[in-house]
Short mmCIF file of C-alpha atoms in Angstrom, two decimals:
data_model
loop_
_atom_site.label_atom_id
_atom_site.label_comp_id
_atom_site.label_asym_id
_atom_site.label_seq_id
_atom_site.Cartn_x
_atom_site.Cartn_y
_atom_site.Cartn_z
CA MET A 1 -0.09 0.06 0.05
CA ASN A 2 2.16 2.06 1.05
CA VAL A 3 4.15 2.11 -1.85
CA LEU A 4 1.07 4.14 -4.50
CA LEU A 5 1.43 6.41 -1.35
CA ASP A 6 4.13 7.61 -0.98
CA ASN A 7 4.64 8.04 -4.29
CA PHE A 8 1.49 9.05 -5.42
CA SER A 9 2.42 11.99 -8.47
CA ARG A 10 4.35 9.98 -10.07
CA TYR A 11 1.88 6.48 -10.60
CA GLY A 12 -0.04 10.00 -11.57
CA GLU A 13 2.25 11.29 -13.81
CA GLY A 14 2.65 8.32 -14.99
CA LEU A 15 -1.78 7.44 -15.28
CA LEU A 16 -1.85 10.86 -17.05
CA GLY A 17 0.93 10.29 -19.51
CA THR A 18 -0.82 7.15 -21.08
CA VAL A 19 -4.10 8.59 -20.85
CA GLU A 20 -2.74 11.33 -23.81
CA LEU A 21 -1.60 9.31 -25.67
CA THR A 22 -3.96 7.10 -25.91
CA VAL A 23 -6.63 9.95 -26.21
CA PHE A 24 -3.95 11.42 -28.55
CA ALA A 25 -3.08 8.23 -30.38
CA SER A 26 -6.93 6.32 -30.45
CA LEU A 27 -7.62 10.05 -32.26
CA LEU A 28 -6.01 10.32 -35.02
CA ALA A 29 -6.42 6.25 -35.46
CA LEU A 30 -9.59 6.82 -35.61
CA VAL A 31 -9.34 9.55 -38.25
CA VAL A 32 -6.87 8.20 -40.37
CA GLY A 33 -8.72 5.08 -40.01
CA VAL A 34 -11.55 6.09 -41.06
CA VAL A 35 -9.55 7.35 -44.12
CA MET A 36 -7.37 4.63 -45.36
CA ALA A 37 -11.25 2.38 -45.28
CA ALA A 38 -12.70 5.10 -47.28
CA PHE A 39 -9.40 4.46 -50.17
CA ARG A 40 -10.41 0.82 -49.76
CA VAL A 41 -13.46 1.40 -51.30
CA ALA A 42 -12.30 3.98 -53.51
CA PRO A 43 -13.75 4.33 -57.04
CA VAL A 44 -10.46 4.99 -57.35
CA GLY A 45 -7.52 2.96 -58.47
CA SER A 46 -4.62 4.44 -56.72
CA LEU A 47 -6.31 5.53 -53.31
CA ARG A 48 -7.97 1.83 -52.88
CA VAL A 49 -4.67 0.66 -53.25
CA PHE A 50 -2.51 3.44 -51.12
CA GLY A 51 -5.03 2.35 -48.85
CA THR A 52 -4.46 -1.07 -48.96
CA VAL A 53 -0.29 -0.08 -48.34
CA TRP A 54 -1.09 1.65 -45.74
CA VAL A 55 -2.42 -1.88 -44.24
CA MET A 56 0.13 -4.30 -45.16
CA VAL A 57 2.92 -2.30 -43.97
CA LEU A 58 1.56 -0.78 -40.86
CA ARG A 59 0.00 -4.06 -40.03
CA ASN A 60 2.01 -6.14 -40.22
CA THR A 61 5.97 -4.28 -38.78
CA PRO A 62 5.88 -5.02 -35.30
CA LEU A 63 4.65 -2.14 -32.73
CA THR A 64 8.41 -1.97 -31.41
CA LEU A 65 9.96 -1.43 -34.99
CA LEU A 66 7.91 0.66 -35.98
CA PHE A 67 9.21 2.88 -32.42
CA PHE A 68 12.73 2.89 -33.66
CA ALA A 69 11.98 3.71 -37.19
CA VAL A 70 9.52 6.32 -36.22
CA LEU A 71 12.09 8.15 -32.81
CA LEU A 72 15.41 7.19 -35.43
CA GLY A 73 14.70 7.33 -37.91
CA LEU A 74 12.16 10.72 -39.07
CA PRO A 75 15.18 12.68 -37.32
CA ARG A 76 16.89 11.17 -40.28
CA PHE A 77 15.14 13.07 -42.78
CA GLY A 78 15.38 15.91 -40.45
CA VAL A 79 12.14 15.91 -38.71
CA VAL A 80 12.61 16.55 -35.20
CA LEU A 81 9.49 16.63 -32.98
CA PRO A 82 9.01 15.99 -29.20
CA PHE A 83 9.36 12.06 -28.13
CA LYS A 84 5.81 12.56 -26.81
CA VAL A 85 4.59 13.55 -30.53
CA PHE A 86 6.36 10.89 -32.96
CA ALA A 87 4.55 8.14 -30.57
CA VAL A 88 1.84 9.21 -30.94
CA LEU A 89 2.11 9.47 -34.81
CA ALA A 90 3.47 5.63 -34.15
CA LEU A 91 1.18 4.70 -32.09
CA GLY A 92 -1.99 6.07 -34.00
CA CYS A 93 -0.44 4.94 -37.21
CA TYR A 94 0.36 1.66 -36.36
CA THR A 95 -3.22 1.12 -34.38
CA SER A 96 -5.35 3.18 -37.90
CA ALA A 97 -4.87 -0.04 -39.91
CA PHE A 98 -6.86 -1.83 -37.80
CA ILE A 99 -9.30 0.40 -37.67
CA CYS A 100 -9.98 0.48 -41.09
CA GLU A 101 -9.97 -3.31 -42.39
CA ALA A 102 -12.29 -2.78 -39.00
CA VAL A 103 -14.18 -0.54 -40.68
CA ARG A 104 -14.69 -1.28 -43.86
CA SER A 105 -15.77 -4.91 -42.05
CA GLY A 106 -18.42 -2.58 -41.08
CA ILE A 107 -18.65 -1.42 -44.49
CA ASN A 108 -19.02 -4.64 -45.87
CA THR A 109 -22.15 -5.42 -43.71
CA VAL A 110 -23.65 -2.83 -44.87
CA PRO A 111 -25.99 -3.87 -47.73
CA VAL A 112 -25.10 -2.93 -51.83
CA GLY A 113 -29.01 -2.21 -52.42
CA GLN A 114 -28.03 1.60 -50.21
CA GLY A 115 -25.14 3.01 -51.50
CA GLU A 116 -27.14 1.72 -55.13
CA ALA A 117 -29.86 3.48 -53.71
CA ALA A 118 -27.69 6.86 -53.13
CA ARG A 119 -26.51 6.91 -56.31
CA SER A 120 -29.17 6.54 -58.30
CA LEU A 121 -30.04 9.64 -56.40
CA GLY A 122 -27.46 11.14 -58.09
CA MET A 123 -25.31 11.07 -54.95
CA THR A 124 -20.98 11.22 -55.04
CA PHE A 125 -18.67 8.89 -53.83
CA SER A 126 -18.16 11.03 -50.68
CA GLN A 127 -21.63 11.84 -50.48
CA THR A 128 -22.73 8.01 -50.50
CA LEU A 129 -20.76 7.05 -48.39
CA GLY A 130 -20.17 9.53 -45.63
CA ASP A 131 -24.44 9.98 -45.55
CA VAL A 132 -25.62 6.68 -46.33
CA VAL A 133 -22.93 3.89 -45.77
CA LEU A 134 -20.46 4.47 -42.97
CA PRO A 135 -23.46 5.56 -40.64
CA GLN A 136 -24.39 2.30 -41.22
CA ALA A 137 -21.62 0.78 -40.50
CA PHE A 138 -20.83 3.04 -37.36
CA ARG A 139 -23.53 1.00 -36.15
CA THR A 140 -22.14 -2.94 -36.26
CA VAL A 141 -17.60 -2.05 -36.17
CA ILE A 142 -18.52 -0.04 -31.76
CA PRO A 143 -16.99 -3.12 -30.46
CA PRO A 144 -14.45 -4.24 -32.58
CA VAL A 145 -12.99 -0.09 -32.37
CA GLY A 146 -12.90 0.02 -29.08
CA SER A 147 -11.24 -3.53 -28.71
CA THR A 148 -8.77 -2.24 -31.84
CA LEU A 149 -8.66 0.89 -28.90
CA ILE A 150 -8.12 -0.94 -25.52
CA ALA A 151 -5.36 -2.49 -27.38
CA LEU A 152 -4.18 0.58 -27.73
CA ALA A 153 -3.71 1.72 -24.40
CA LYS A 154 -2.26 -1.20 -23.84
CA ASN A 155 0.43 -1.22 -26.59
CA SER A 156 1.00 1.91 -25.62
CA ALA A 157 3.46 0.93 -22.93
CA ILE A 158 6.33 0.72 -25.50
CA ALA A 159 6.69 4.11 -25.61
CA GLY A 160 7.78 3.88 -21.76
CA SER A 161 11.09 2.56 -23.56
CA PHE A 162 11.39 5.09 -25.23
CA SER A 163 12.09 8.29 -22.67
CA VAL A 164 8.70 8.87 -23.00
CA VAL A 165 6.51 8.99 -19.13
CA GLU A 166 3.23 6.40 -19.03
CA LEU A 167 2.66 4.76 -16.28
CA LEU A 168 4.14 0.91 -16.75
CA GLY A 169 7.06 2.92 -17.84
CA THR A 170 7.46 4.24 -13.52
CA TYR A 171 8.02 0.98 -12.27
CA LYS A 172 12.30 1.32 -13.05
CA THR A 173 11.85 4.78 -10.52
CA LEU A 174 9.63 3.49 -7.65
CA ASN A 175 12.44 -0.22 -8.06
CA GLU A 176 15.43 1.89 -8.30
CA LEU A 177 14.31 3.08 -4.93
CA GLY A 178 14.14 -0.62 -3.64
CA TYR A 179 9.91 -0.84 -3.58
CA SER A 180 8.60 -4.19 -4.04
CA ILE A 181 8.04 -4.71 -7.01
CA VAL A 182 5.22 -7.17 -7.07
CA TRP A 183 3.17 -4.35 -5.33
CA THR A 184 4.57 -1.54 -8.00
CA PHE A 185 2.97 -3.71 -9.94
CA VAL A 186 -0.57 -4.40 -8.69
CA TRP A 187 -0.76 -0.80 -8.30
CA ILE A 188 0.13 -0.60 -12.09
CA ALA A 189 -1.98 -2.17 -13.28
CA VAL A 190 -4.72 -0.49 -11.43
CA GLY A 191 -3.70 2.21 -13.31
CA TYR A 192 -4.38 0.26 -16.60
CA LEU A 193 -7.76 -0.78 -15.50
CA ILE A 194 -8.43 2.67 -14.76
CA VAL A 195 -7.71 3.21 -18.54
CA THR A 196 -9.40 0.33 -20.51
CA LEU A 197 -12.02 0.22 -18.35
CA THR A 198 -13.08 3.53 -19.14
CA ILE A 199 -12.48 2.87 -22.56
CA SER A 200 -15.12 -0.84 -22.25
CA ALA A 201 -18.10 1.78 -20.69
CA LEU A 202 -17.90 4.01 -22.91
CA PHE A 203 -18.31 2.10 -25.92
CA ASN A 204 -20.38 0.23 -23.75
CA VAL A 205 -22.86 3.40 -24.12
CA LEU A 206 -22.32 3.88 -27.47
CA GLU A 207 -23.27 0.75 -28.23
CA LYS A 208 -26.82 1.19 -26.08
CA ARG A 209 -27.03 4.40 -27.99
CA TRP A 210 -26.22 3.93 -31.61
CA GLY A 211 -25.64 -0.22 -31.82
CA VAL A 212 -27.81 -1.58 -34.16
CA PRO A 213 -31.31 -1.89 -33.14
CA ARG A 214 -32.21 -5.78 -34.02
CA MET B 1 -43.23 6.69 -80.46
CA ALA B 2 -44.67 10.55 -78.32
CA GLY B 3 -42.07 13.67 -78.96
CA ASP B 4 -38.63 13.39 -78.94
CA ALA B 5 -35.92 10.64 -77.50
CA LEU B 6 -34.64 10.47 -73.57
CA ILE B 7 -32.46 7.71 -73.82
CA GLU B 8 -31.64 5.89 -76.04
CA LEU B 9 -29.46 2.43 -76.20
CA ARG B 10 -27.52 1.68 -79.89
CA GLY B 11 -25.44 -2.01 -79.93
CA VAL B 12 -25.22 -2.23 -75.93
CA ASN B 13 -23.26 -5.28 -74.82
CA LYS B 14 -22.07 -6.88 -71.41
CA HIS B 15 -21.50 -9.82 -69.92
CA TYR B 16 -21.32 -12.09 -66.63
CA GLY B 17 -18.65 -14.02 -67.30
CA LYS B 18 -19.12 -15.17 -70.46
CA LEU B 19 -22.40 -15.69 -69.58
CA HIS B 20 -23.73 -12.43 -72.16
CA VAL B 21 -26.95 -11.22 -71.03
CA LEU B 22 -26.99 -8.21 -73.05
CA GLN B 23 -26.97 -8.85 -76.94
CA ASP B 24 -26.61 -6.14 -79.21
CA ILE B 25 -30.22 -3.92 -77.22
CA ASP B 26 -31.40 -0.90 -79.44
CA LEU B 27 -33.95 0.76 -77.55
CA THR B 28 -35.22 3.76 -77.28
CA VAL B 29 -37.69 5.40 -75.17
CA GLY B 30 -39.12 8.74 -75.68
CA ARG B 31 -40.26 11.70 -73.65
CA GLY B 32 -43.39 10.79 -72.34
CA GLU B 33 -43.44 7.06 -73.07
CA VAL B 34 -44.44 4.11 -70.50
CA VAL B 35 -41.88 1.50 -71.90
CA VAL B 36 -42.88 -1.96 -69.68
CA VAL B 37 -39.96 -4.72 -70.13
CA ILE B 38 -41.14 -8.38 -69.31
CA GLY B 39 -39.19 -11.51 -70.36
CA PRO B 40 -38.55 -14.99 -68.93
CA SER B 41 -35.59 -14.75 -65.41
CA GLY B 42 -32.34 -14.07 -66.88
CA SER B 43 -33.57 -12.40 -69.84
CA GLY B 44 -30.84 -9.90 -68.87
CA LYS B 45 -34.21 -7.60 -68.41
CA SER B 46 -33.58 -5.89 -64.73
CA THR B 47 -30.10 -5.11 -66.52
CA LEU B 48 -30.83 -3.62 -69.43
CA CYS B 49 -33.32 -1.33 -66.66
CA ARG B 50 -29.61 -0.97 -64.59
CA THR B 51 -27.17 -0.13 -67.23
CA ILE B 52 -29.23 3.49 -68.09
CA ASN B 53 -28.31 5.43 -65.25
CA ARG B 54 -24.45 2.78 -64.79
CA LEU B 55 -25.10 0.62 -62.02
CA GLU B 56 -24.34 -1.96 -64.13
CA PRO B 57 -21.36 -0.65 -66.63
CA ILE B 58 -21.59 -2.03 -70.63
CA GLU B 59 -18.30 -2.83 -71.78
CA SER B 60 -19.26 -1.97 -75.62
CA GLY B 61 -22.58 0.55 -77.65
CA THR B 62 -23.85 3.88 -76.34
CA ILE B 63 -25.68 5.29 -74.29
CA THR B 64 -27.59 8.38 -74.02
CA LEU B 65 -30.04 10.31 -72.14
CA ASP B 66 -31.18 13.52 -73.35
CA GLY B 67 -28.94 13.43 -76.44
CA HIS B 68 -25.73 13.04 -73.26
CA PRO B 69 -23.91 10.28 -73.18
CA LEU B 70 -23.36 8.38 -70.02
CA PRO B 71 -19.73 9.20 -68.89
CA GLU B 72 -17.27 7.65 -67.22
CA GLU B 73 -17.46 7.32 -62.93
CA GLY B 74 -17.58 10.96 -61.29
CA ARG B 75 -18.81 13.99 -60.97
CA GLU B 76 -20.69 14.63 -64.74
CA LEU B 77 -21.88 10.41 -63.90
CA ALA B 78 -23.57 12.01 -60.97
CA ARG B 79 -26.13 15.00 -62.29
CA LEU B 80 -27.29 12.46 -64.83
CA ARG B 81 -27.80 10.35 -62.42
CA ALA B 82 -29.10 12.47 -60.39
CA GLU B 83 -31.71 13.54 -63.26
CA VAL B 84 -33.49 9.26 -63.81
CA GLY B 85 -34.91 8.41 -60.91
CA MET B 86 -34.78 4.16 -60.10
CA VAL B 87 -36.77 1.91 -57.96
CA PHE B 88 -34.99 -1.08 -57.21
CA GLN B 89 -37.13 -4.62 -55.50
CA SER B 90 -36.05 -4.44 -52.21
CA PHE B 91 -37.19 -1.18 -51.87
CA ASN B 92 -33.59 0.39 -50.16
CA LEU B 93 -34.86 3.10 -47.99
CA PHE B 94 -31.55 4.01 -46.68
CA ALA B 95 -32.08 2.28 -43.22
CA HIS B 96 -30.82 4.66 -40.62
CA LYS B 97 -33.48 7.59 -41.60
CA SER B 98 -37.22 8.60 -40.84
CA VAL B 99 -39.03 8.59 -44.37
CA LEU B 100 -39.72 12.18 -44.51
CA ALA B 101 -35.17 12.32 -43.94
CA ASN B 102 -35.34 9.78 -47.48
CA VAL B 103 -37.73 11.97 -49.36
CA MET B 104 -35.49 14.94 -47.96
CA LEU B 105 -31.79 13.90 -48.54
CA ALA B 106 -31.10 13.56 -52.63
CA PRO B 107 -32.58 16.88 -52.51
CA VAL B 108 -30.50 19.09 -50.07
CA LYS B 109 -27.34 17.20 -50.52
CA VAL B 110 -27.50 17.31 -54.66
CA ARG B 111 -29.70 19.57 -55.85
CA LYS B 112 -28.44 21.94 -52.38
CA ARG B 113 -31.72 22.81 -51.96
CA GLY B 114 -32.79 25.44 -48.43
CA LYS B 115 -33.80 21.93 -45.37
CA GLU B 116 -37.55 23.99 -44.69
CA GLU B 117 -37.71 24.16 -48.75
CA ALA B 118 -36.94 20.09 -49.78
CA GLU B 119 -39.06 19.73 -46.12
CA GLN B 120 -42.32 20.96 -47.81
CA ARG B 121 -41.55 19.11 -50.95
CA ALA B 122 -40.70 15.60 -49.08
CA ARG B 123 -44.27 16.16 -47.44
CA GLN B 124 -46.44 17.12 -50.33
CA LEU B 125 -44.82 14.30 -52.43
CA LEU B 126 -45.39 11.65 -49.51
CA GLU B 127 -48.93 13.03 -49.02
CA ARG B 128 -49.61 12.09 -52.92
CA VAL B 129 -47.99 8.54 -52.07
CA GLY B 130 -50.48 8.60 -49.65
CA LEU B 131 -47.78 8.40 -46.45
CA ALA B 132 -47.87 12.03 -44.97
CA ALA B 133 -48.84 10.06 -41.40
CA HIS B 134 -45.60 8.00 -41.49
CA ALA B 135 -43.22 11.00 -42.01
CA ASP B 136 -40.99 10.53 -39.05
CA LYS B 137 -41.30 7.14 -39.04
CA TYR B 138 -38.33 4.30 -39.57
CA PRO B 139 -38.68 2.12 -42.79
CA ALA B 140 -39.20 -1.02 -40.83
CA GLN B 141 -42.00 0.13 -39.18
CA LEU B 142 -43.37 0.39 -42.59
CA SER B 143 -45.05 -1.92 -45.04
CA GLY B 144 -43.21 -4.04 -48.44
CA GLY B 145 -45.76 -1.43 -50.23
CA GLN B 146 -45.73 0.99 -48.09
CA GLN B 147 -42.03 1.73 -48.10
CA GLN B 148 -41.97 0.61 -51.58
CA ARG B 149 -43.81 3.91 -52.05
CA VAL B 150 -41.34 6.11 -50.32
CA ALA B 151 -39.70 4.81 -52.50
CA ILE B 152 -41.83 6.40 -55.83
CA ALA B 153 -40.90 9.42 -53.14
CA ARG B 154 -37.27 9.81 -52.28
CA ALA B 155 -37.00 8.82 -56.69
CA LEU B 156 -39.63 11.93 -57.53
CA ALA B 157 -37.94 14.55 -55.24
CA MET B 158 -35.17 14.93 -57.75
CA GLU B 159 -37.84 16.38 -60.13
CA PRO B 160 -36.06 13.48 -62.65
CA GLN B 161 -36.45 13.89 -66.58
CA ALA B 162 -37.63 9.74 -66.22
CA LEU B 163 -37.94 6.45 -63.44
CA LEU B 164 -36.84 3.39 -64.42
CA PHE B 165 -38.37 0.56 -61.90
CA ASP B 166 -36.43 -2.90 -61.88
CA GLU B 167 -39.64 -4.87 -60.51
CA PRO B 168 -40.80 -2.61 -58.35
CA THR B 169 -43.07 -5.42 -57.00
CA SER B 170 -41.46 -8.15 -56.52
CA ALA B 171 -40.34 -8.79 -53.76
CA LEU B 172 -44.05 -7.53 -51.79
CA ASP B 173 -47.50 -9.16 -50.75
CA PRO B 174 -50.12 -9.66 -53.29
CA GLU B 175 -52.49 -7.40 -51.76
CA MET B 176 -49.83 -4.69 -51.92
CA ILE B 177 -49.12 -4.95 -55.08
CA ASN B 178 -51.81 -2.40 -56.36
CA GLU B 179 -51.18 0.75 -53.24
CA VAL B 180 -47.71 0.84 -56.09
CA LEU B 181 -48.94 0.25 -59.18
CA GLU B 182 -51.83 2.47 -58.30
CA VAL B 183 -48.86 5.42 -57.66
CA MET B 184 -46.79 4.82 -60.82
CA GLN B 185 -50.22 3.53 -63.42
CA GLN B 186 -51.23 8.09 -61.70
CA LEU B 187 -47.23 9.69 -62.78
CA ALA B 188 -47.71 7.35 -66.19
CA GLN B 189 -51.02 9.71 -67.00
CA GLU B 190 -49.74 12.81 -65.63
CA GLY B 191 -46.56 12.52 -68.24
CA MET B 192 -43.96 10.43 -66.81
CA THR B 193 -40.94 8.98 -68.83
CA MET B 194 -40.73 5.94 -67.87
CA VAL B 195 -38.74 2.30 -68.08
CA VAL B 196 -40.69 -0.48 -66.12
CA VAL B 197 -39.20 -3.85 -65.74
CA THR B 198 -42.17 -6.11 -63.75
CA HIS B 199 -44.03 -8.98 -64.55
CA GLU B 200 -47.04 -7.24 -63.65
CA MET B 201 -48.77 -7.75 -67.17
CA GLY B 202 -52.48 -5.67 -66.02
CA PHE B 203 -49.73 -3.02 -66.01
CA ALA B 204 -48.38 -3.55 -68.82
CA ARG B 205 -51.97 -3.59 -70.99
CA SER B 206 -52.86 -0.46 -69.25
CA ALA B 207 -50.24 1.91 -68.64
CA ALA B 208 -47.20 0.65 -71.87
CA ASN B 209 -47.54 2.62 -74.91
CA ARG B 210 -45.07 -0.13 -75.36
CA VAL B 211 -43.90 -3.87 -74.48
CA VAL B 212 -40.52 -4.40 -75.01
CA PHE B 213 -40.27 -8.67 -74.63
CA MET B 214 -36.71 -10.43 -73.98
CA ALA B 215 -35.04 -13.08 -74.17
CA ASP B 216 -31.63 -14.73 -73.65
CA GLY B 217 -30.20 -11.26 -74.20
CA ARG B 218 -31.59 -9.90 -76.46
CA ILE B 219 -34.30 -8.39 -77.69
CA VAL B 220 -37.03 -10.22 -79.20
CA GLU B 221 -40.20 -8.41 -79.07
CA ASP B 222 -40.75 -4.49 -79.52
CA ARG B 223 -44.64 -3.62 -79.65
CA THR B 224 -47.81 -2.51 -78.42
CA PRO B 225 -48.95 -3.67 -75.15
CA GLU B 226 -52.45 -4.60 -77.88
CA GLU B 227 -50.44 -6.38 -80.36
CA PHE B 228 -48.25 -7.84 -78.35
CA PHE B 229 -50.63 -9.31 -76.37
CA THR B 230 -52.90 -9.98 -78.19
CA ALA B 231 -50.97 -11.98 -81.48
CA PRO B 232 -46.79 -12.08 -80.53
CA GLU B 233 -44.86 -12.66 -83.25
CA SER B 234 -41.77 -14.98 -81.87
CA ASP B 235 -42.94 -18.55 -80.70
CA ARG B 236 -40.73 -17.95 -76.93
CA ALA B 237 -42.65 -14.97 -76.24
CA LYS B 238 -46.07 -16.57 -77.72
CA ASP B 239 -44.57 -20.06 -75.23
CA PHE B 240 -43.59 -17.40 -72.36
CA LEU B 241 -47.59 -15.75 -72.72
CA SER B 242 -48.97 -19.48 -72.25
CA LYS B 243 -47.00 -20.00 -69.49
CA ILE B 244 -47.67 -17.55 -67.05
CA LEU B 245 -51.75 -16.00 -68.19
CA LYS B 246 -52.82 -19.86 -67.94
CA HIS B 247 -53.88 -19.82 -64.69
#
């Protein structure tokens, strides 16, 4: 118990770091993921290829490797940003590949006739997707997107190895200070639970509110 | 033929794999004309209907609407599609939107009408198809016949020059077929240009200017309903009519 009370601010900082990484990377992943899903179903061939390559590369690269590539690679091309921003970029882009595929599977659940009806009324591709297909796809992708974002929250721990302040990284300092390793990790686990259960609760609400009524 | 040509197909061909679904189709639909397309299933009549607004792309031949050739996928095509309404066998109402919102969506998004103007017009159209009281319901809460009438109102909201009907009553219970056919009859009388793929021979007889009989991807006969039903020329049509008119 002492380990938490003695180091409350340190734990707090770590938790805040994890929350920040999770929130910003989630927003990035959602935006990029939806855009890539749109690319993958677009009538323009080059966009489809771009979306497919994006997913293929990011989904199949180990996240740690991606962190190395972004944090060590981008500065070589003159892109110098705070490590935290790099971490958000790496996490967000990586997760966007999974979001893209979840959204695309949602798009595939919408009957073809819905898109045909929209097109027959003279709606463009983006109107058809934005006003007719995605709102209906959205309802079915709530559960898989929730799971993906929970995975993102846990993946954010990797950022700790790249000197970004986040929850898991607090164990190093606490360990050096001589606290019980078991209790150190118990409280870290509680911290992660707070984040992931919050995401779960949020998506439960979304599902109740927007889920497909059957 | 009534007036000038609005829809014109010349030498249209299309394959699904090895199946040659449309074989050298020539068809002209004049402005204000009602053309009913009938034929056995698999004869290509639905495909024909869907090529007219390029929901099905064709391999060769030309399709012109009001003198303009159908463009490739893109904004130009969207603009042309706005002029040709379509009513589907499975209604295809937007499941996540209310009846009123279904009818208003395209006029607001495509024609850039104001919300109030579009809503007023949508309510008029729902009134016309007898569904004003159901404006706030969702499609799933309506019967098939009601859904199809909403779909017709939705197509009319764009003030199209022509309407395509792809087996509009085939998914309906018998008692709901008439309520849809009555709306279509009314449109025909008002001079709407219509291409109707259907199995409703009664409608073909009473509302059509011409009956197009298709079999195996070809147009076999293209005549007035009176001539076609009383004295079909081809064996294929005689055979078809004897099968469906027996009972």
